[in-house]
Amino acid sequence: MSIPNRRGIYLLMINVTEDVKIYLKTGKEWIIPRGIYYYVGSAKGPGGLRARINRHLRREKKLHWHIDYLLTNQASTVTHVVYAETEKPECVLVPVLERLGATHVVRGFGSSDCKYKCFSHLLRCNSELEKCLQTAITSFKEAGLLPVVMSVSI
């Protein structure tokens, strides 16, 4: 499947198999308990969705965003990517995921520059993997977006 190089938003489904402690360069420390997570982000820059998603799927990378600290940890694996071409911000997915039962674990994760004051852009799915995937797809549809689903095997 070829990811488009146009602007859009995406959701990474991440399986965290053991508690992960993240140490940021700022000195902040977060603990992400094991579980299945949604990370929502946007791809508005050069290369669009293709560049951003492919970067997230690489283990080796310069640590720049909060999500990089989680995705470079061996206990974390991206299982699925859901994306849509759109000009809407990723924040349209957060309230829908909350309403569908997802919960926040860490304040400010991925949302330190959020214009919409989201609690975070990392949410925990409190179900099994297949139900989590269906919830992710539903969140895009309820936000008025046409989701594309990609399974990831690393």
PDB file of C-alpha atoms in Angstrom:
ATOM      1  CA  MET A   1       0.000   0.000   0.000  1.00  0.00           C
ATOM      2  CA  SER A   2       1.381   3.373  -0.960  1.00  0.00           C
ATOM      3  CA  ILE A   3       0.794   6.112   1.597  1.00  0.00           C
ATOM      4  CA  PRO A   4       0.000   9.430  -0.090  1.00  0.00           C
ATOM      5  CA  ASN A   5       2.462  12.299   0.187  1.00  0.00           C
ATOM      6  CA  ARG A   6      -0.380  14.747   0.830  1.00  0.00           C
ATOM      7  CA  ARG A   7      -1.426  16.476   4.045  1.00  0.00           C
ATOM      8  CA  GLY A   8      -3.568  14.666   6.563  1.00  0.00           C
ATOM      9  CA  ILE A   9      -3.970  13.191  10.006  1.00  0.00           C
ATOM     10  CA  TYR A  10      -3.123   9.754  11.301  1.00  0.00           C
ATOM     11  CA  LEU A  11      -3.587   7.461  14.258  1.00  0.00           C
ATOM     12  CA  LEU A  12      -0.950   4.968  15.319  1.00  0.00           C
ATOM     13  CA  MET A  13      -2.118   1.925  17.259  1.00  0.00           C
ATOM     14  CA  ILE A  14       0.696   0.929  19.568  1.00  0.00           C
ATOM     15  CA  ASN A  15       1.022  -2.247  21.617  1.00  0.00           C
ATOM     16  CA  VAL A  16       3.140  -1.599  24.727  1.00  0.00           C
ATOM     17  CA  THR A  17       4.051  -5.001  26.200  1.00  0.00           C
ATOM     18  CA  GLU A  18       5.567  -3.759  29.473  1.00  0.00           C
ATOM     19  CA  ASP A  19       5.588  -0.509  31.423  1.00  0.00           C
ATOM     20  CA  VAL A  20       7.844   2.035  29.702  1.00  0.00           C
ATOM     21  CA  LYS A  21       9.641   4.829  31.517  1.00  0.00           C
ATOM     22  CA  ILE A  22      10.367   7.813  29.298  1.00  0.00           C
ATOM     23  CA  TYR A  23      12.972  10.413  30.180  1.00  0.00           C
ATOM     24  CA  LEU A  24      12.666  13.620  28.168  1.00  0.00           C
ATOM     25  CA  LYS A  25      15.572  15.981  27.532  1.00  0.00           C
ATOM     26  CA  THR A  26      13.695  18.556  29.605  1.00  0.00           C
ATOM     27  CA  GLY A  27      14.080  16.336  32.678  1.00  0.00           C
ATOM     28  CA  LYS A  28      10.414  15.335  32.634  1.00  0.00           C
ATOM     29  CA  GLU A  29       9.730  11.647  33.299  1.00  0.00           C
ATOM     30  CA  TRP A  30       6.646   9.728  32.216  1.00  0.00           C
ATOM     31  CA  ILE A  31       5.574   6.135  32.816  1.00  0.00           C
ATOM     32  CA  ILE A  32       3.434   4.538  30.119  1.00  0.00           C
ATOM     33  CA  PRO A  33       1.778   1.384  31.521  1.00  0.00           C
ATOM     34  CA  ARG A  34       1.531  -1.675  29.298  1.00  0.00           C
ATOM     35  CA  GLY A  35      -1.514  -1.712  27.051  1.00  0.00           C
ATOM     36  CA  ILE A  36      -2.818  -0.682  23.654  1.00  0.00           C
ATOM     37  CA  TYR A  37      -2.589   2.998  22.776  1.00  0.00           C
ATOM     38  CA  TYR A  38      -3.724   5.453  20.153  1.00  0.00           C
ATOM     39  CA  TYR A  39      -1.407   8.263  19.160  1.00  0.00           C
ATOM     40  CA  VAL A  40      -2.957  10.934  16.944  1.00  0.00           C
ATOM     41  CA  GLY A  41      -0.849  13.242  14.837  1.00  0.00           C
ATOM     42  CA  SER A  42      -0.851  15.417  11.772  1.00  0.00           C
ATOM     43  CA  ALA A  43       1.286  15.473   8.659  1.00  0.00           C
ATOM     44  CA  LYS A  44       1.270  18.961   7.216  1.00  0.00           C
ATOM     45  CA  GLY A  45       4.913  19.317   6.139  1.00  0.00           C
ATOM     46  CA  PRO A  46       7.011  18.147   3.174  1.00  0.00           C
ATOM     47  CA  GLY A  47       6.253  14.564   2.165  1.00  0.00           C
ATOM     48  CA  GLY A  48       2.916  14.663   3.993  1.00  0.00           C
ATOM     49  CA  LEU A  49       1.462  11.466   5.413  1.00  0.00           C
ATOM     50  CA  ARG A  50       4.014   9.212   3.708  1.00  0.00           C
ATOM     51  CA  ALA A  51       7.037  10.946   5.239  1.00  0.00           C
ATOM     52  CA  ARG A  52       5.577  11.269   8.721  1.00  0.00           C
ATOM     53  CA  ILE A  53       4.195   7.726   8.992  1.00  0.00           C
ATOM     54  CA  ASN A  54       7.352   6.151   7.560  1.00  0.00           C
ATOM     55  CA  ARG A  55       9.428   8.103  10.082  1.00  0.00           C
ATOM     56  CA  HIS A  56       7.282   6.826  12.947  1.00  0.00           C
ATOM     57  CA  LEU A  57       7.687   3.239  11.741  1.00  0.00           C
ATOM     58  CA  ARG A  58      11.510   3.404  11.850  1.00  0.00           C
ATOM     59  CA  ARG A  59      13.113   2.273  15.118  1.00  0.00           C
ATOM     60  CA  GLU A  60      16.283   4.293  14.539  1.00  0.00           C
ATOM     61  CA  LYS A  61      15.673   8.037  14.495  1.00  0.00           C
ATOM     62  CA  LYS A  62      16.640  11.247  16.183  1.00  0.00           C
ATOM     63  CA  LEU A  63      14.423  11.779  19.231  1.00  0.00           C
ATOM     64  CA  HIS A  64      12.401  14.872  18.399  1.00  0.00           C
ATOM     65  CA  TRP A  65       8.727  14.397  19.345  1.00  0.00           C
ATOM     66  CA  HIS A  66       7.319  12.794  22.491  1.00  0.00           C
ATOM     67  CA  ILE A  67       6.148   9.798  20.467  1.00  0.00           C
ATOM     68  CA  ASP A  68       9.735   9.106  19.336  1.00  0.00           C
ATOM     69  CA  TYR A  69      10.665   8.272  22.919  1.00  0.00           C
ATOM     70  CA  LEU A  70       7.924   5.642  23.084  1.00  0.00           C
ATOM     71  CA  LEU A  71       8.354   4.177  19.600  1.00  0.00           C
ATOM     72  CA  THR A  72      12.117   3.627  19.948  1.00  0.00           C
ATOM     73  CA  ASN A  73      11.524   1.501  23.053  1.00  0.00           C
ATOM     74  CA  GLN A  74      11.652  -2.255  22.349  1.00  0.00           C
ATOM     75  CA  ALA A  75       8.470  -2.826  24.396  1.00  0.00           C
ATOM     76  CA  SER A  76       6.448  -0.727  21.897  1.00  0.00           C
ATOM     77  CA  THR A  77       5.210  -1.909  18.512  1.00  0.00           C
ATOM     78  CA  VAL A  78       2.971  -0.123  16.031  1.00  0.00           C
ATOM     79  CA  THR A  79       0.308  -2.640  14.973  1.00  0.00           C
ATOM     80  CA  HIS A  80      -1.864  -0.475  12.707  1.00  0.00           C
ATOM     81  CA  VAL A  81      -1.933   2.949  11.135  1.00  0.00           C
ATOM     82  CA  VAL A  82      -5.203   4.657  10.278  1.00  0.00           C
ATOM     83  CA  TYR A  83      -5.001   7.861   8.244  1.00  0.00           C
ATOM     84  CA  ALA A  84      -7.002  10.280   6.144  1.00  0.00           C
ATOM     85  CA  GLU A  85      -6.144  13.065   3.749  1.00  0.00           C
ATOM     86  CA  THR A  86      -7.564  16.246   5.262  1.00  0.00           C
ATOM     87  CA  GLU A  87      -6.821  19.780   6.355  1.00  0.00           C
ATOM     88  CA  LYS A  88      -8.513  19.148   9.717  1.00  0.00           C
ATOM     89  CA  PRO A  89      -6.277  19.018  12.810  1.00  0.00           C
ATOM     90  CA  GLU A  90      -5.622  15.704  14.561  1.00  0.00           C
ATOM     91  CA  CYS A  91      -7.491  17.121  17.548  1.00  0.00           C
ATOM     92  CA  VAL A  92     -10.826  16.268  15.889  1.00  0.00           C
ATOM     93  CA  LEU A  93     -10.156  12.636  16.827  1.00  0.00           C
ATOM     94  CA  VAL A  94      -9.394  13.165  20.536  1.00  0.00           C
ATOM     95  CA  PRO A  95     -12.927  13.936  21.818  1.00  0.00           C
ATOM     96  CA  VAL A  96     -14.387  11.156  19.676  1.00  0.00           C
ATOM     97  CA  LEU A  97     -11.893   8.619  21.070  1.00  0.00           C
ATOM     98  CA  GLU A  98     -12.654   9.849  24.611  1.00  0.00           C
ATOM     99  CA  ARG A  99     -16.394   9.419  24.031  1.00  0.00           C
ATOM    100  CA  LEU A 100     -15.742   5.913  22.661  1.00  0.00           C
ATOM    101  CA  GLY A 101     -13.970   4.929  25.894  1.00  0.00           C
ATOM    102  CA  ALA A 102     -10.288   5.792  25.369  1.00  0.00           C
ATOM    103  CA  THR A 103      -8.537   7.342  28.357  1.00  0.00           C
ATOM    104  CA  HIS A 104      -5.545   9.606  28.858  1.00  0.00           C
ATOM    105  CA  VAL A 105      -2.542   8.361  30.820  1.00  0.00           C
ATOM    106  CA  VAL A 106      -0.066  11.239  30.599  1.00  0.00           C
ATOM    107  CA  ARG A 107      -0.987  14.951  30.469  1.00  0.00           C
ATOM    108  CA  GLY A 108       0.643  16.792  27.585  1.00  0.00           C
ATOM    109  CA  PHE A 109       1.990  13.760  25.694  1.00  0.00           C
ATOM    110  CA  GLY A 110       2.178  14.848  22.068  1.00  0.00           C
ATOM    111  CA  SER A 111       0.057  17.918  22.711  1.00  0.00           C
ATOM    112  CA  SER A 112       2.433  20.450  24.258  1.00  0.00           C
ATOM    113  CA  ASP A 113       1.835  22.786  21.284  1.00  0.00           C
ATOM    114  CA  CYS A 114      -1.843  21.907  20.811  1.00  0.00           C
ATOM    115  CA  LYS A 115      -3.999  24.925  19.911  1.00  0.00           C
ATOM    116  CA  TYR A 116      -7.142  23.106  21.039  1.00  0.00           C
ATOM    117  CA  LYS A 117      -5.910  22.379  24.588  1.00  0.00           C
ATOM    118  CA  CYS A 118      -6.163  18.586  24.280  1.00  0.00           C
ATOM    119  CA  PHE A 119      -5.221  16.781  27.502  1.00  0.00           C
ATOM    120  CA  SER A 120      -2.887  14.653  25.378  1.00  0.00           C
ATOM    121  CA  HIS A 121      -2.612  13.040  21.961  1.00  0.00           C
ATOM    122  CA  LEU A 122      -1.817   9.626  23.472  1.00  0.00           C
ATOM    123  CA  LEU A 123      -4.873   7.705  24.627  1.00  0.00           C
ATOM    124  CA  ARG A 124      -5.201   4.224  26.013  1.00  0.00           C
ATOM    125  CA  CYS A 125      -7.678   1.802  24.461  1.00  0.00           C
ATOM    126  CA  ASN A 126      -9.230  -0.276  27.207  1.00  0.00           C
ATOM    127  CA  SER A 127     -10.223  -3.261  25.034  1.00  0.00           C
ATOM    128  CA  GLU A 128      -8.645  -6.042  23.008  1.00  0.00           C
ATOM    129  CA  LEU A 129      -6.761  -5.249  19.800  1.00  0.00           C
ATOM    130  CA  GLU A 130      -9.555  -5.931  17.280  1.00  0.00           C
ATOM    131  CA  LYS A 131     -12.082  -3.789  19.166  1.00  0.00           C
ATOM    132  CA  CYS A 132      -9.452  -1.044  19.486  1.00  0.00           C
ATOM    133  CA  LEU A 133      -8.974  -1.079  15.721  1.00  0.00           C
ATOM    134  CA  GLN A 134     -12.725  -0.812  15.124  1.00  0.00           C
ATOM    135  CA  THR A 135     -12.880   2.126  17.557  1.00  0.00           C
ATOM    136  CA  ALA A 136     -10.042   3.848  15.685  1.00  0.00           C
ATOM    137  CA  ILE A 137     -11.877   3.464  12.372  1.00  0.00           C
ATOM    138  CA  THR A 138     -15.127   4.692  13.935  1.00  0.00           C
ATOM    139  CA  SER A 139     -13.378   7.786  15.310  1.00  0.00           C
ATOM    140  CA  PHE A 140     -12.347   8.844  11.793  1.00  0.00           C
ATOM    141  CA  LYS A 141     -15.819   8.242  10.387  1.00  0.00           C
ATOM    142  CA  GLU A 142     -17.485  10.167  13.211  1.00  0.00           C
ATOM    143  CA  ALA A 143     -15.075  13.056  12.565  1.00  0.00           C
ATOM    144  CA  GLY A 144     -16.284  13.114   8.943  1.00  0.00           C
ATOM    145  CA  LEU A 145     -13.153  11.502   7.511  1.00  0.00           C
ATOM    146  CA  LEU A 146     -12.592   8.576   5.161  1.00  0.00           C
ATOM    147  CA  PRO A 147     -10.116   6.286   6.983  1.00  0.00           C
ATOM    148  CA  VAL A 148      -7.468   4.163   5.309  1.00  0.00           C
ATOM    149  CA  VAL A 149      -6.251   1.267   7.473  1.00  0.00           C
ATOM    150  CA  MET A 150      -2.790  -0.206   7.227  1.00  0.00           C
ATOM    151  CA  SER A 151      -1.577  -3.254   9.187  1.00  0.00           C
ATOM    152  CA  VAL A 152       2.028  -3.027  10.255  1.00  0.00           C
ATOM    153  CA  SER A 153       4.375  -5.964  10.632  1.00  0.00           C
ATOM    154  CA  ILE A 154       7.778  -5.056  11.972  1.00  0.00           C
TER     155      ILE A 154
END
